[in-house]
Amino acid sequence: SHNGDVSSVAATLSPAPGAGVRDERVLRVRAATFPRRLVAAFVDLTIVALVTTLITVAVALVLGAPLPSSKELGPDLLLAGVLDRNPMVVGSLGLLCGVGALYQIYFGGVTGQTIGKRLVRLRIISVRGRAPGPMRGLLRLLALVLALAPSGLGWLWCLFDRERRVHRVVEGVDDVVHR
């Protein structure tokens, strides 16, 4: 029998590997709304930023690098650090990207639910109704980067898309409301 693509209405569940008879069941799901996705993304970004900040501060203290005062913090300090090729700033940005990538690949791909998505009761499913896996998690991460690259305009797509998907590049995977 044939498994169709995941839509906002149904995903096909197949039996566990090694089961004799293939029994297809249809799982009814609803596509996640933009506000839910936005709240989940904000929670996830906050977690990744906090972890990165804690690691950066710990490394700065161990290395004896000066930390900026609260008055100095801001986008101009970040931009000046990048333009000056300050190792702490460049390292912190690299760490932010690395922690964010691992967070999305593990939680989004392997478990099918980031902490933010769990908070707003969303789940990422494949065409079989399961967590997408690490490779699809990596593809979702790349699609997310592409969606955010033009000043986040890729996220606006889901306001006009009938199925409200943010990154349709990764077919067969979608965010759905989890009951």
XYZ file of C-alpha atoms in Angstrom:
179
model
C 0.000 0.000 0.000
C 0.956 3.627 -0.442
C 1.871 6.301 2.123
C 0.988 9.844 1.042
C 2.676 13.040 2.138
C 1.865 14.477 5.541
C -0.771 17.150 5.292
C -2.364 19.302 7.913
C -5.076 16.664 8.215
C -3.514 13.211 8.285
C -0.328 11.217 8.727
C 0.029 7.491 8.094
C 1.265 5.336 10.958
C 2.967 2.083 10.061
C 3.598 -0.795 12.448
C 6.883 -1.321 14.252
C 9.703 -2.878 12.217
C 9.499 -6.652 12.204
C 5.705 -6.778 12.447
C 4.230 -9.274 10.031
C 1.177 -7.589 8.539
C 1.289 -4.018 7.444
C -1.632 -2.230 9.043
C -2.047 1.407 8.135
C -3.869 3.735 10.480
C -4.630 7.376 9.874
C -3.691 9.855 12.566
C -5.707 13.077 12.387
C -3.670 16.178 13.224
C -4.030 19.949 12.976
C -1.315 22.211 11.608
C 0.222 24.495 14.195
C -0.809 28.144 14.086
C 1.661 30.976 13.578
C 1.259 32.414 17.126
C 2.012 29.012 18.681
C 5.053 28.551 16.477
C 6.246 32.055 17.351
C 5.914 31.480 21.112
C 7.749 28.143 20.794
C 10.537 29.796 18.775
C 10.888 32.592 21.357
C 11.160 30.063 24.213
C 13.720 28.003 22.285
C 15.777 31.069 21.365
C 15.748 32.213 24.997
C 16.998 28.821 26.199
C 19.781 28.686 23.597
C 20.805 32.299 24.348
C 20.912 31.647 28.111
C 23.040 28.510 27.713
C 25.398 30.343 25.359
C 25.656 33.336 27.702
C 26.427 31.150 30.724
C 29.144 29.268 28.842
C 30.632 32.510 27.475
C 30.724 34.154 30.916
C 32.307 31.034 32.452
C 34.996 30.942 29.740
C 35.650 34.687 30.118
C 36.087 34.283 33.892
C 38.438 31.307 33.462
C 40.515 33.158 30.849
C 40.452 36.428 32.764
C 38.869 38.263 29.841
C 37.100 41.500 30.771
C 33.297 41.378 30.757
C 31.326 44.403 29.554
C 29.238 46.354 32.035
C 25.455 46.331 31.699
C 25.593 49.837 30.167
C 27.927 48.593 27.428
C 25.739 45.659 26.395
C 23.836 46.049 23.161
C 23.910 45.493 19.418
C 26.643 48.095 18.911
C 28.995 46.193 21.240
C 28.283 42.993 19.304
C 28.829 44.674 15.936
C 32.042 46.372 17.127
C 33.316 43.044 18.477
C 32.638 41.285 15.180
C 34.224 44.063 13.117
C 37.269 44.114 15.435
C 37.416 40.305 15.270
C 37.324 40.094 19.056
C 37.880 36.398 19.862
C 35.324 36.380 22.702
C 32.600 37.921 20.530
C 33.313 35.769 17.487
C 33.597 32.677 19.699
C 30.307 33.518 21.418
C 28.517 33.852 18.069
C 30.010 30.548 16.918
C 28.910 28.945 20.177
C 25.405 30.392 19.746
C 25.182 28.859 16.264
C 26.565 25.512 17.455
C 24.330 25.242 20.526
C 21.330 26.316 18.446
C 22.114 23.716 15.778
C 22.539 20.889 18.279
C 19.368 21.963 20.092
C 17.310 21.927 16.888
C 18.788 18.692 15.529
C 18.408 16.777 18.797
C 15.144 18.124 20.138
C 13.486 18.870 16.791
C 14.801 15.876 14.874
C 15.464 13.079 17.344
C 12.750 13.698 19.960
C 10.292 15.543 17.694
C 9.653 18.269 20.251
C 11.762 21.203 21.421
C 11.186 22.591 24.903
C 9.308 25.552 23.412
C 7.123 23.265 21.305
C 6.403 21.090 24.345
C 5.346 24.182 26.298
C 2.773 25.177 23.648
C 1.811 21.553 22.919
C 3.303 21.205 19.431
C 5.075 18.221 17.940
C 7.142 17.674 14.792
C 6.052 14.585 12.876
C 7.162 12.736 9.768
C 4.878 11.148 7.192
C 4.649 8.119 9.465
C 3.564 10.151 12.484
C 6.909 9.761 14.284
C 9.798 12.073 15.180
C 11.631 13.028 11.961
C 15.103 11.752 12.951
C 18.502 13.490 12.956
C 18.876 13.899 9.178
C 15.436 15.500 8.794
C 16.277 17.579 11.870
C 19.382 18.830 10.060
C 17.334 19.565 6.929
C 14.785 21.462 9.065
C 17.648 23.471 10.584
C 18.940 24.409 7.128
C 15.412 25.354 6.035
C 15.037 27.462 9.196
C 18.279 29.298 8.416
C 17.033 29.977 4.879
C 13.677 31.197 6.244
C 15.389 33.557 8.686
C 18.110 34.764 6.305
C 16.099 37.504 4.566
C 15.310 39.319 7.849
C 12.890 36.596 8.938
C 10.647 37.059 5.912
C 10.480 33.290 5.386
C 8.342 33.062 8.527
C 5.740 35.333 6.992
C 5.064 32.634 4.411
C 3.042 30.625 6.917
C 0.587 33.514 7.240
C -0.416 32.947 3.612
C 0.158 29.194 3.286
C -3.014 27.124 3.578
C -1.235 24.518 5.713
C 0.666 27.214 7.683
C 4.094 25.660 7.153
C 7.134 27.825 7.758
C 9.728 25.878 5.809
C 8.199 23.703 3.109
C 11.678 22.757 1.830
C 11.582 19.677 4.067
C 8.635 17.742 2.683
C 7.199 15.029 4.843
C 7.776 16.862 8.149
C 5.412 19.312 9.817
C 4.633 20.971 13.158
C 1.293 19.825 14.467
C -0.820 20.396 17.568
C -0.112 17.614 20.066
C -2.902 16.442 22.355
